[in-house]
Coordinates of C-alpha atoms in Angstrom, one line a residue:
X4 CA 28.1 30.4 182.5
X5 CA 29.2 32.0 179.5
X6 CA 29.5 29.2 177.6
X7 CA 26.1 27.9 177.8
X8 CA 24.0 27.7 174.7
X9 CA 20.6 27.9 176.7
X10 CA 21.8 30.9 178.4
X11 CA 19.4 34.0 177.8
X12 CA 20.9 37.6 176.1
X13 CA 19.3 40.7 175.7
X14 CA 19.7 41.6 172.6
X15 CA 21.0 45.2 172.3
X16 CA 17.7 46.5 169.3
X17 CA 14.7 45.8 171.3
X18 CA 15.9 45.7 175.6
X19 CA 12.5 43.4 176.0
X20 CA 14.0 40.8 173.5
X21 CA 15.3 37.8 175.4
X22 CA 17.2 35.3 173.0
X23 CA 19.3 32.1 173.8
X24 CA 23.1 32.1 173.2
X25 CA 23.0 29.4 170.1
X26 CA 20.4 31.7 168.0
X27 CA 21.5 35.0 169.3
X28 CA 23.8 36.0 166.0
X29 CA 20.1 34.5 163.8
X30 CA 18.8 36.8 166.0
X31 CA 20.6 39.7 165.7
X32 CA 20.2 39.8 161.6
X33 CA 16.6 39.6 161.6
X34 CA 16.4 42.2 164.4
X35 CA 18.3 44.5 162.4
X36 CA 16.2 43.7 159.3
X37 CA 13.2 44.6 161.0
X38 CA 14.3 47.6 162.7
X39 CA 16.3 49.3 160.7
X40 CA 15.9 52.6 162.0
X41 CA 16.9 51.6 165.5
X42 CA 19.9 49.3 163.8
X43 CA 21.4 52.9 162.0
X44 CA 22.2 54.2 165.8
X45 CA 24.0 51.1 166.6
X46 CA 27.6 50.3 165.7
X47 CA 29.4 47.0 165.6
X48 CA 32.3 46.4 167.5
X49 CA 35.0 45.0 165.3
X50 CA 35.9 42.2 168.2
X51 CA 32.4 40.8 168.2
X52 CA 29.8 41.2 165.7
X53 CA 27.3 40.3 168.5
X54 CA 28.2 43.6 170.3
X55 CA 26.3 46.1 168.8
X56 CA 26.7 49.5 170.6
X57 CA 25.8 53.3 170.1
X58 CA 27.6 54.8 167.2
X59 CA 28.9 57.4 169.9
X60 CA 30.2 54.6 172.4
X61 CA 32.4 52.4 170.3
X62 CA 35.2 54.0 171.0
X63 CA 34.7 53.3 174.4
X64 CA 33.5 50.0 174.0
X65 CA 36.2 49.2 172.4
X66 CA 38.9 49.8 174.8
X67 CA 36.6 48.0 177.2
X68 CA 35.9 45.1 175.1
X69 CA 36.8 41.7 176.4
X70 CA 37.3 39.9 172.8
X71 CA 39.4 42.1 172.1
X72 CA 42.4 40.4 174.6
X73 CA 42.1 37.3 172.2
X74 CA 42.3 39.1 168.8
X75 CA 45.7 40.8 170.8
X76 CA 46.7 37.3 172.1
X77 CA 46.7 36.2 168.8
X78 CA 48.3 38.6 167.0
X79 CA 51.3 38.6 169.2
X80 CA 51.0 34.8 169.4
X81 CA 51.6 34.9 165.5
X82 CA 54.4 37.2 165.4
X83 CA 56.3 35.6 167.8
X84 CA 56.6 32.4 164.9
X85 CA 60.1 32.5 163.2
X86 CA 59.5 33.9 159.6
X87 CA 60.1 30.8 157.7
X88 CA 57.9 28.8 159.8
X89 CA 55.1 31.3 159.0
X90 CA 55.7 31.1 155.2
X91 CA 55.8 27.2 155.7
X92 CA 52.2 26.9 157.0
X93 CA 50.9 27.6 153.4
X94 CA 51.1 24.9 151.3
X95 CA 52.8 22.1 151.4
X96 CA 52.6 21.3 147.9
X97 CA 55.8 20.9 146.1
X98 CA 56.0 20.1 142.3
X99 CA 57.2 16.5 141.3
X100 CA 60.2 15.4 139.7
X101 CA 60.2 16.1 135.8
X102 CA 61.5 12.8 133.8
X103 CA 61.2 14.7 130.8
X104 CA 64.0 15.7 128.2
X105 CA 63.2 18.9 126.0
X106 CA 66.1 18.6 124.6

């Protein structure tokens, strides 16, 4: 299941890592830390910062990459919205009355 915290992940610096789903991203910052030589040959995929990939295979990656159907789904999902209902999810603040005469 995909969703499950417990799962295990290799984690893409050391193969012989295993780390659960819920610390995997801790994980992944102090693996880098202490490999840093090993990290320089890796890219991250702008989808997911948990897929790290060789510099030379993210392009590939990529156009392979599952997350990268929601970041589209999104996109499209906001650009469908009518302009003036995009400008209205700002704020919703609007300045009170003003009883006073300057005059």
């Amino acid at each position: 299941d995909l969703l499950d915290p417990e799962r295990l992940i290799q984690c893409p610096l050391v193969k012989h890592h295993r780390i659960r789903a819920r610390r995997f991203p801790y994980h992944l910052v102090k693996c880098k830390e202490s490999n840093p030589e090993i990290a320089k040959k890796l890219a991250t995929c702008p989808f997911n910062a948990r897929h790290l990939v060789p510099q030379a295979n993210l392009s590939d990656h990529i156009m392979k990459c599952n997350d990268k159907a929601f970041v589209e789904q999104d996109v499209v999902s906001r650009s469908c919205e009518p302009l003036q209902e995009q400008l209205n999810n700002g704020s919703t603040w609007q300045a009170p009355p003003c009883a006073e005469d300057w005059e």
